[in-house]
Short mmCIF file of C-alpha atoms and ligand atoms in Angstrom, two decimals:
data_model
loop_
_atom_site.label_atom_id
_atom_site.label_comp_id
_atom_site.label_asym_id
_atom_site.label_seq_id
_atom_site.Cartn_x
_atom_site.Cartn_y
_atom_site.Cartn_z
CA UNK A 1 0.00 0.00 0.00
CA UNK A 2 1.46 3.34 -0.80
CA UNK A 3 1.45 6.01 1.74
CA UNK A 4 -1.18 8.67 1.91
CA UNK A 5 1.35 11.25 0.52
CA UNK A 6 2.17 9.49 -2.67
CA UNK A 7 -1.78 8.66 -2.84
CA UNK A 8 -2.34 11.98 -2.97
CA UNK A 9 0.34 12.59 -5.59
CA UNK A 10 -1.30 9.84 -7.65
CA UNK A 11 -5.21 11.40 -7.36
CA UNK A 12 -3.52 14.75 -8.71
CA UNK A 13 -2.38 13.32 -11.65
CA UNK A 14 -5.57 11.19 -12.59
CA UNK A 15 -7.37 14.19 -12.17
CA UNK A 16 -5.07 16.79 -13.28
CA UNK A 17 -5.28 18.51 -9.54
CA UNK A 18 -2.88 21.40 -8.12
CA UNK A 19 -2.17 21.30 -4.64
CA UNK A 20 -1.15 24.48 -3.15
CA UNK A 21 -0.08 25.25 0.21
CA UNK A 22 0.30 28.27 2.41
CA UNK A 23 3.38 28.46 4.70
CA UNK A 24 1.51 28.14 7.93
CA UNK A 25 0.09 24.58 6.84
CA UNK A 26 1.12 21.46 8.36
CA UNK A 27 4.78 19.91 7.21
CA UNK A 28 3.56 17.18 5.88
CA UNK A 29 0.94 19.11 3.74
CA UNK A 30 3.71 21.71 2.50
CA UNK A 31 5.90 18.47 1.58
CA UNK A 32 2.90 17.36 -0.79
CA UNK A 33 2.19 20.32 -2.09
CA UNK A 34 2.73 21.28 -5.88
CA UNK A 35 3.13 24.90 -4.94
CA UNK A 36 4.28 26.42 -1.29
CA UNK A 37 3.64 30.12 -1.29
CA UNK A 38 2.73 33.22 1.14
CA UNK A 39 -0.62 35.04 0.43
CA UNK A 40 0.24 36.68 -2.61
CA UNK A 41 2.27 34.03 -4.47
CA UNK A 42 -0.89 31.96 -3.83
CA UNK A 43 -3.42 34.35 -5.52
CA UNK A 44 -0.59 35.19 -8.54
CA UNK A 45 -0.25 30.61 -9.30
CA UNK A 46 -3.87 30.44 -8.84
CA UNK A 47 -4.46 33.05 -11.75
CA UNK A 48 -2.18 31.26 -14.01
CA UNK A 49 -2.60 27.46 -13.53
CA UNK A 50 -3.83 25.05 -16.29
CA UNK A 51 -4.87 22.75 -13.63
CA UNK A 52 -8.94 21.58 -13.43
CA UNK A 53 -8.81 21.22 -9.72
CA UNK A 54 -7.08 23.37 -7.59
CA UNK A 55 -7.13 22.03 -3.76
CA UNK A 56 -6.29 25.12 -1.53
CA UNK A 57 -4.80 24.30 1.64
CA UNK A 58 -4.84 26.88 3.66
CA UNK A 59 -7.96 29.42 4.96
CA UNK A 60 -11.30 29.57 3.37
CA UNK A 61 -10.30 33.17 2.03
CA UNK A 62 -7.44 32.07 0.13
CA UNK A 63 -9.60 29.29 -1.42
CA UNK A 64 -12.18 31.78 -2.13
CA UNK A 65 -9.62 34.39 -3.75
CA UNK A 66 -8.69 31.01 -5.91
CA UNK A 67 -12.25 30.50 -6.77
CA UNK A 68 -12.85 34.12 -7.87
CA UNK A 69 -9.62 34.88 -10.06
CA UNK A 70 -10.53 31.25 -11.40
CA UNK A 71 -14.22 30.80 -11.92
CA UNK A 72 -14.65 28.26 -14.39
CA UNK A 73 -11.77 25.49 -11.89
CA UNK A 74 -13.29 23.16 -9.25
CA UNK A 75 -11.56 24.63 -5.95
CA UNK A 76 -11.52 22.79 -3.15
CA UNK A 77 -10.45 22.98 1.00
CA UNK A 78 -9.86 20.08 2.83
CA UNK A 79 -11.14 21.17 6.13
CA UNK A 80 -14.31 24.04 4.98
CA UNK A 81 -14.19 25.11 8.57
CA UNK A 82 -10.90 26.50 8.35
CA UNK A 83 -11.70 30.52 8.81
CA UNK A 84 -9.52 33.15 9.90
CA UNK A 85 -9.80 35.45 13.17
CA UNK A 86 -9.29 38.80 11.06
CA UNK A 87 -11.01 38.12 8.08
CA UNK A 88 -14.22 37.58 10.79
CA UNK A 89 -13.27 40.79 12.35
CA UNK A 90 -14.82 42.49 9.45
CA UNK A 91 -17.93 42.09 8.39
CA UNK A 92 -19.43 43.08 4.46
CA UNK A 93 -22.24 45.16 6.33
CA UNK A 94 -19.90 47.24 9.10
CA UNK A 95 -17.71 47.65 5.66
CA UNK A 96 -20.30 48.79 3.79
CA UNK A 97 -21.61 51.41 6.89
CA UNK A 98 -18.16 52.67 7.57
CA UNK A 99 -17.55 53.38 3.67
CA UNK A 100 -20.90 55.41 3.86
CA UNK A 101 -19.48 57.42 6.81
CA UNK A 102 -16.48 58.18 4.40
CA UNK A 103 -17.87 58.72 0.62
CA UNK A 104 -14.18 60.12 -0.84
CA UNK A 105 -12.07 57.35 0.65
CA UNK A 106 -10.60 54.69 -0.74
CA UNK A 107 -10.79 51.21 0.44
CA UNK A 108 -7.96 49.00 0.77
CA UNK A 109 -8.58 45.75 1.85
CA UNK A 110 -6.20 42.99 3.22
CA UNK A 111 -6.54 39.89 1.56
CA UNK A 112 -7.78 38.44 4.76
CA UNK A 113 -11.50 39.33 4.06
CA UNK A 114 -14.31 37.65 2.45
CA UNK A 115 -15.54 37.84 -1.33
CA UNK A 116 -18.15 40.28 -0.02
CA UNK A 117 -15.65 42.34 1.56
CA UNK A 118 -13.47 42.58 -1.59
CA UNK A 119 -16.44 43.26 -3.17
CA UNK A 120 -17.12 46.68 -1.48
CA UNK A 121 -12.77 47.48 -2.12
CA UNK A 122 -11.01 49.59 -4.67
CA UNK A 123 -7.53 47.14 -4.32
CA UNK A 124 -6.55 44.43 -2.25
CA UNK A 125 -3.32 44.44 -0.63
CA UNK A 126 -1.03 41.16 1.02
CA UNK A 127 1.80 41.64 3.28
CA UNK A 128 4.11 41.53 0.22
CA UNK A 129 2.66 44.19 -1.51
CA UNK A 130 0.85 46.39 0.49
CA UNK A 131 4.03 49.02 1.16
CA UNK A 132 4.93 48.65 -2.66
CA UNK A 133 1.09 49.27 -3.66
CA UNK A 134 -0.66 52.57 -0.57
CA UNK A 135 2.78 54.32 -1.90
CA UNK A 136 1.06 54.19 -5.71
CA UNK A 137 -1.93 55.38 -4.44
CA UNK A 138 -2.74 59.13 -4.94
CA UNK A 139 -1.82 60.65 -2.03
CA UNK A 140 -4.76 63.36 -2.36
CA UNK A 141 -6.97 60.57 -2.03
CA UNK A 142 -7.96 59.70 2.11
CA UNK A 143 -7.88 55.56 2.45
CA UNK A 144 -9.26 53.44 4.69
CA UNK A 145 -7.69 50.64 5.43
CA UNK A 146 -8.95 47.29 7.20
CA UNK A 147 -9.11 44.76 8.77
CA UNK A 148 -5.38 44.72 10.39
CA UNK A 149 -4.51 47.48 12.21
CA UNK A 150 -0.96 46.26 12.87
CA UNK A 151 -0.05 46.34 9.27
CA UNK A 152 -2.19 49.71 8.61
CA UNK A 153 -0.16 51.26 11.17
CA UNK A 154 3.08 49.72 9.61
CA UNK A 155 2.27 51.16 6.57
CA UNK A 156 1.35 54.73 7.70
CA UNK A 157 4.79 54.73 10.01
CA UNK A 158 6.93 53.75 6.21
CA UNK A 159 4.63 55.97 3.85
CA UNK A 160 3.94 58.73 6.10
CA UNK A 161 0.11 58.43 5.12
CA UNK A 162 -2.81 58.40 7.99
CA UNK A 163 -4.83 56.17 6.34
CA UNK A 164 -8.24 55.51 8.98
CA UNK A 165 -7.84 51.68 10.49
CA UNK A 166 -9.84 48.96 11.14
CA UNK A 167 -9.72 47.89 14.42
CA UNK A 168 -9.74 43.90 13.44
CA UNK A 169 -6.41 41.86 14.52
CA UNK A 170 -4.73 38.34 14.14
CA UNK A 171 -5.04 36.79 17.19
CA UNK A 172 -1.48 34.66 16.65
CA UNK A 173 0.13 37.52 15.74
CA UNK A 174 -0.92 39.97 18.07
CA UNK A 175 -0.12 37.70 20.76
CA UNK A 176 3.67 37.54 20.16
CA UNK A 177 5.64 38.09 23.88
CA UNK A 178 8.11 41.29 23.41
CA UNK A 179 9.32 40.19 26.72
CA UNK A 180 10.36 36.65 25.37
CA UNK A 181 12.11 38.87 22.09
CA UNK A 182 14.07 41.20 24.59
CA UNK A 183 15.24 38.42 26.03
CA UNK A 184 16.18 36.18 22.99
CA UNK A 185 17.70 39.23 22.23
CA UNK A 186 19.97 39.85 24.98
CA UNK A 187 20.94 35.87 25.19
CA UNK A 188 21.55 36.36 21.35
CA UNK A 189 22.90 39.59 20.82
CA UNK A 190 23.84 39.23 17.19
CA UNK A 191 20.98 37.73 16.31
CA UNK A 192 17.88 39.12 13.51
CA UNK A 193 14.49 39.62 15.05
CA UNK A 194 12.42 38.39 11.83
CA UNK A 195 8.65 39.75 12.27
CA UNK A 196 5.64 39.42 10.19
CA UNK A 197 3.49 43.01 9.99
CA UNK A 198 0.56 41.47 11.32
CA UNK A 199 2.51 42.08 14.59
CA UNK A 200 1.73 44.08 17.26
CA UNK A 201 3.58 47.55 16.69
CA UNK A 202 6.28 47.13 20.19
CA UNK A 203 7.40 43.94 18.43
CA UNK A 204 7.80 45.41 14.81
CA UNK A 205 9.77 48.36 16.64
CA UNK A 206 12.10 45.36 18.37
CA UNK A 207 12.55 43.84 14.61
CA UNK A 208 15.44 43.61 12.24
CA UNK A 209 13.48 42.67 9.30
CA UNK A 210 9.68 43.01 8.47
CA UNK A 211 7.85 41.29 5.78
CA UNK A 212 5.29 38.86 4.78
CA UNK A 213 6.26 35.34 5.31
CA UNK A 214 7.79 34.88 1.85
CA UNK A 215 10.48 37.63 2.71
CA UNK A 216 11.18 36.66 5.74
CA UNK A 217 12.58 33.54 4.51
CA UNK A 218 13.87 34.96 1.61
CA UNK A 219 15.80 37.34 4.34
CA UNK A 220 17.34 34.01 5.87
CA UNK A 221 17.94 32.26 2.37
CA UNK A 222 20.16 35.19 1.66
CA UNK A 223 22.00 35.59 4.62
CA UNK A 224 23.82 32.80 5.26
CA UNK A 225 26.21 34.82 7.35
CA UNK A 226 23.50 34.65 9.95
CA UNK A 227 23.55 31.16 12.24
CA UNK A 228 20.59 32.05 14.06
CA UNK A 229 16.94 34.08 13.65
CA UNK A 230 14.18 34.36 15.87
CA UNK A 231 11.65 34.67 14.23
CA UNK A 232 7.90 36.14 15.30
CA UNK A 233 5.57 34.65 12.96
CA UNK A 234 3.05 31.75 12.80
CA UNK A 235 5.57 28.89 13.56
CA UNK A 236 4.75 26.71 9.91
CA UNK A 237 7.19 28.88 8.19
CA UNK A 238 10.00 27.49 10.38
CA UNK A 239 9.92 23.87 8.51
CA UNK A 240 10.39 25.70 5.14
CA UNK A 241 13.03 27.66 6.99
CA UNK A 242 14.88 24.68 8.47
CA UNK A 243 14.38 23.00 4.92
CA UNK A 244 16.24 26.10 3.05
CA UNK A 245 18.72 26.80 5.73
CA UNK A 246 19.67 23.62 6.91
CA UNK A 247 22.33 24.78 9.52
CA UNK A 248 20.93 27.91 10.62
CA UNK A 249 18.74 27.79 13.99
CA UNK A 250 15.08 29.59 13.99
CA UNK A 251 14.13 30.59 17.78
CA UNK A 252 10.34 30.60 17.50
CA UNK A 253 8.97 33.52 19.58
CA UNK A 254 6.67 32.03 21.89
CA UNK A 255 2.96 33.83 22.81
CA UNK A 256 2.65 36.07 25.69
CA UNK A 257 2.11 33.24 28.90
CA UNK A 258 -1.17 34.82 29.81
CA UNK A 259 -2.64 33.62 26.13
CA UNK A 260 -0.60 30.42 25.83
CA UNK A 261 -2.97 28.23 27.93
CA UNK A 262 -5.10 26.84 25.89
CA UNK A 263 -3.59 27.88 22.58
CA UNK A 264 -0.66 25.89 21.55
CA UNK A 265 -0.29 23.03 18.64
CA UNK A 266 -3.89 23.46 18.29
CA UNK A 267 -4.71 21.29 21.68
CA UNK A 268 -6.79 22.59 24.55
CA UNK A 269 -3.76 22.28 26.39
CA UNK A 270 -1.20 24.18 28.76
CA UNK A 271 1.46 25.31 26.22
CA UNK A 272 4.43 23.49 26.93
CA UNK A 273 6.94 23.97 23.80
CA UNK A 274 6.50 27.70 23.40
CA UNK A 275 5.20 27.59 19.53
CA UNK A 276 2.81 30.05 18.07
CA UNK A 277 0.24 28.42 15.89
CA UNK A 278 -2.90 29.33 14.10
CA UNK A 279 -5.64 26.64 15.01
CA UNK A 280 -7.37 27.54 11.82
CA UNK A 281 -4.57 26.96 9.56
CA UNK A 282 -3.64 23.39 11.41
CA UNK A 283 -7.16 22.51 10.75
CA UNK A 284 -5.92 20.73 7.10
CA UNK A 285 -4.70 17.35 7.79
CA UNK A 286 -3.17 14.92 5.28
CA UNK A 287 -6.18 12.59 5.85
CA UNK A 288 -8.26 15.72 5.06
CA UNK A 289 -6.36 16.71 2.05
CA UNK A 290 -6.63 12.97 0.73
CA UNK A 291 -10.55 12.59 1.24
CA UNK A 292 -11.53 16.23 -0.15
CA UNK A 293 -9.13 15.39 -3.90
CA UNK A 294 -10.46 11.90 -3.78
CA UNK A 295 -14.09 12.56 -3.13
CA UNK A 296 -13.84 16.33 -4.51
CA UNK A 297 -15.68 17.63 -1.70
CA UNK A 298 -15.37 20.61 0.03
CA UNK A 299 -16.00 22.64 -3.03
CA UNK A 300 -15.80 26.60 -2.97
CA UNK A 301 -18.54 28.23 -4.44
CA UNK A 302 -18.51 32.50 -4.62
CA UNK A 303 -21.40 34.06 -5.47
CA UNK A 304 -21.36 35.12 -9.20
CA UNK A 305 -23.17 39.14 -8.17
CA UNK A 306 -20.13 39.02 -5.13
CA UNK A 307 -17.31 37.56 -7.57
CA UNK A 308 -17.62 40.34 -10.54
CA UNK A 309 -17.10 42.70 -8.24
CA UNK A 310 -14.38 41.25 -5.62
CA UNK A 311 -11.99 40.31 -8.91
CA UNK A 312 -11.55 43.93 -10.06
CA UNK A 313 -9.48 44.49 -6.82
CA UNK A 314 -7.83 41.51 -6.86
CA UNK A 315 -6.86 41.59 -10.42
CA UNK A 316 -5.77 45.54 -9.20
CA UNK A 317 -3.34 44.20 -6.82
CA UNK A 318 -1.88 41.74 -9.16
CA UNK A 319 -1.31 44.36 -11.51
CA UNK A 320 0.12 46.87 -9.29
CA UNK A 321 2.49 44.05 -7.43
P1 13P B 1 1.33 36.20 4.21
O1 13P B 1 0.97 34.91 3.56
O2 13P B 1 1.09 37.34 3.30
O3 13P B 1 2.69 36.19 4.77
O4 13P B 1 0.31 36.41 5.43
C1 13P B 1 0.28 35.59 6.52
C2 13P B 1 -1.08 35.26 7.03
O5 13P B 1 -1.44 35.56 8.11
C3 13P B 1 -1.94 34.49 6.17
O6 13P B 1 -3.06 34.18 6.84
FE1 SF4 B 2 -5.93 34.41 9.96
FE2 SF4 B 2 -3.95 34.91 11.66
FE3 SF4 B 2 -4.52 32.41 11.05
FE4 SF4 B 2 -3.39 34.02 9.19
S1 SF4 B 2 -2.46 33.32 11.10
S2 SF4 B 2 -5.12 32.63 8.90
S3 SF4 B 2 -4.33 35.98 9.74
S4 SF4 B 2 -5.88 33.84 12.12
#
C-alpha cells in the first residue's frame, strides 16, 4: 500500500489537480504540495494554472480568492471550517456602513476578508505588496484601510500616510511576547528579530526585518552569514526555513504566557513547547487533504453578483504588485 502522501500525488495526476499550500500549513501538507507560497504568491499561481482542480490548503479566504480569479476550476479545502480570526473581524455590512461614513475614501482591503468584503474594495493588498502598492496610491486621495490594524499602522509609520484603520487583529500575531524577544535578544545579541506586519507595533519596533512570510525567509535564504533568527511569525514557516537553511537555527517567539494556555499546537492544552500556531490553519490534515481530492468535496462556491465585483481588486493588486 502506498502512503497517503504518494496517494495523494497519484489522485492529482488522474485528475489533473494542483495542490497548493500556504506556509503556515502542516509539514507534511507543504511536503505534498505542488506549490508552497505566502498570500500573494498563492493568488498570482492560482491566476495562471492550467490545472482543473485546484485544492487550496490553507484558509477559506485564500480558497475563495482562488475560486474568484478562477471561476470556471473546481476549488476545493480540505477542512471548509478553516476561517480566519481577522477576516471575521470584518464584516461586508460594518464595511459597507463605515464606507458610507467616508464617501471620498478609498478602500484598501487585506486579503484576509471575504468575497463580499473585496467586493465593497477599490484594491486588495497582502503583506508583500501592500508598502509597494498605498505608496502608488494618490496621495490626495484619504484611504481606509482594514481589517489589520498592525499592518495599517506599519504602513502609515513607512509611507507617512494616515490612512483611517480597522480595528480587526490576528489573534497569533498579536499575541507575540516582546518580553520573550528582549530576552532572545539579549541571550543572542547578534541575532535578527524576523517579524511578520501582522505584529503588534512594540514587536515590529524590536525587529530587524519586516515582511510577509515569503520575505522573511527569503531574508534568511540570503543571509547565510546569519547562524541564528528568531523569528515572530506563525511557527509553519519554520519547517520551510529549516528545509532552506539547513544549519541555521530559527528561535520561534513564543505567545505572551497569559494567552498560551489553551492555545498551543492546536490542543486545549497548557502550552508546553513555546510555539505560536494558528488553530485555523492546522485545521488541514493529510487525511483531510486525501478525502476532499479523492471525493472532490469541500468545493468553494462565490457568489457570481459578489465575484464580478471582488476580482476587479484583486486583479488591481496583481497588476500593481
Ligand atoms: P502572508 O501569507 O502574506 O505572509 O500572510 C500571513 C497570514 O497571516 C496568512 O493568513
Ligand atoms: Fe488568519 Fe492569523 Fe490564522 Fe493568518 S495566522 S489565517 S491571519 S488567524
Amino acid at each position: 500500500m502506498n502512503s497517503l502522501s504518494e496517494q495523494i500525488r497519484q489522485l492529482c495526476k488522474e485528475k489533473n489537480a494542483i495542490i497548493m499550500a500556504h506556509y503556515y500549513q502542516r509539514p507534511e501538507i507543504q511536503d505534498v504540495a505542488d506549490f508552497v507560497g505566502d498570500s500573494l504568491a498563492l493568488a498570482q499561481v492560482a491566476a495562471k494554472t492550467n490545472a482543473d482542480i485546484i485544492v487550496m490548503c490553507g484558509v477559506h479566504f485564500m480558497a475563495e480568492t482562488a475560486k474568484i480569479l478562477c471561476p470556471d476550476k473546481k476549488v476545493l479545502i480540505p477542512e471548509p471550517a478553516a476561517g480566519c480570526s481577522l477576516a471575521d473581524s470584518c464584516k461586508a455590512e460594518d464595511l459597507a456602513a463605515w464606507k458610507a461614513e467616508h464617501p471620498d475614501h478609498l478602500v484598501v482591503s487585506y486579503v484576509n476578508t471575504s468575497a463580499a468584503v473585496k467586493a465593497l474594495t477599490d484594491v486588495v493588498v497582502t503583506s508583500s505588496n501592500a508598502l509597494k502598492i498605498v505608496k502608488q496610491l494618490p496621495t490626495d486621495k484619504p484611504i481606509l484601510f482594514g481589517p489589520d490594524q498592525n499592518l495599517g499602522g506599519y504602513i502609515n509609520s513607512m509611507t507617512g500616510r494616515k490612512m483611517d484603520l480597522w480595528n480587526g487583529g490576528c489573534h497569533v500575531h498579536a499575541r507575540f511576547s516582546v518580553e520573550a524577544i528582549l530576552s532572545l535578544k539579549q541571550q543572542y545579541p547578534d541575532t535578527k528579530v524576523l517579524a511578520h506586519p501582522e505584529c503588534k507595533a512594540i514587536v515590529l519596533q524590536n525587529a530587524d526585518v519586516i515582511g510577509s512570510t515569503q520575505a522573511l525567509l527569503n531574508y534568511a535564504k540570503t543571509h547565510p552569514e546569519q547562524k541564528r533568527f528568531i523569528v515572530a511569525t506563525e511557527s509553519g514557516i519554520l519547517h520551510e526555513m529549516q528545509k532552506s537553511c539547513p544549519d541555521v537555527e530559527f528561535i520561534p517567539v513564543p505567545p505572551e504566557m497569559t494567552e498560551r494556555i489553551g492555545m498551543c499546537c492546536a490542543q486545549p492544552v497548557a502550552n508546553q513547547c513555546g510555539c505560536n500556531e494558528c488553530e485555523y490553519m492546522r485545521m488541514n490534515t493529510l487525511q483531510k487533504l486525501y478525502n476532499c481530492l479523492r471525493d472532490e468535496i469541500n468545493e468553494i462556491f462565490v457568489a457570481e453578483a459578489v465575484a464580478k465585483d471582488a476580482i476587479k481588486p484583486i486583479q488591481r493588486m496583481l497588476e500593481m504588485s
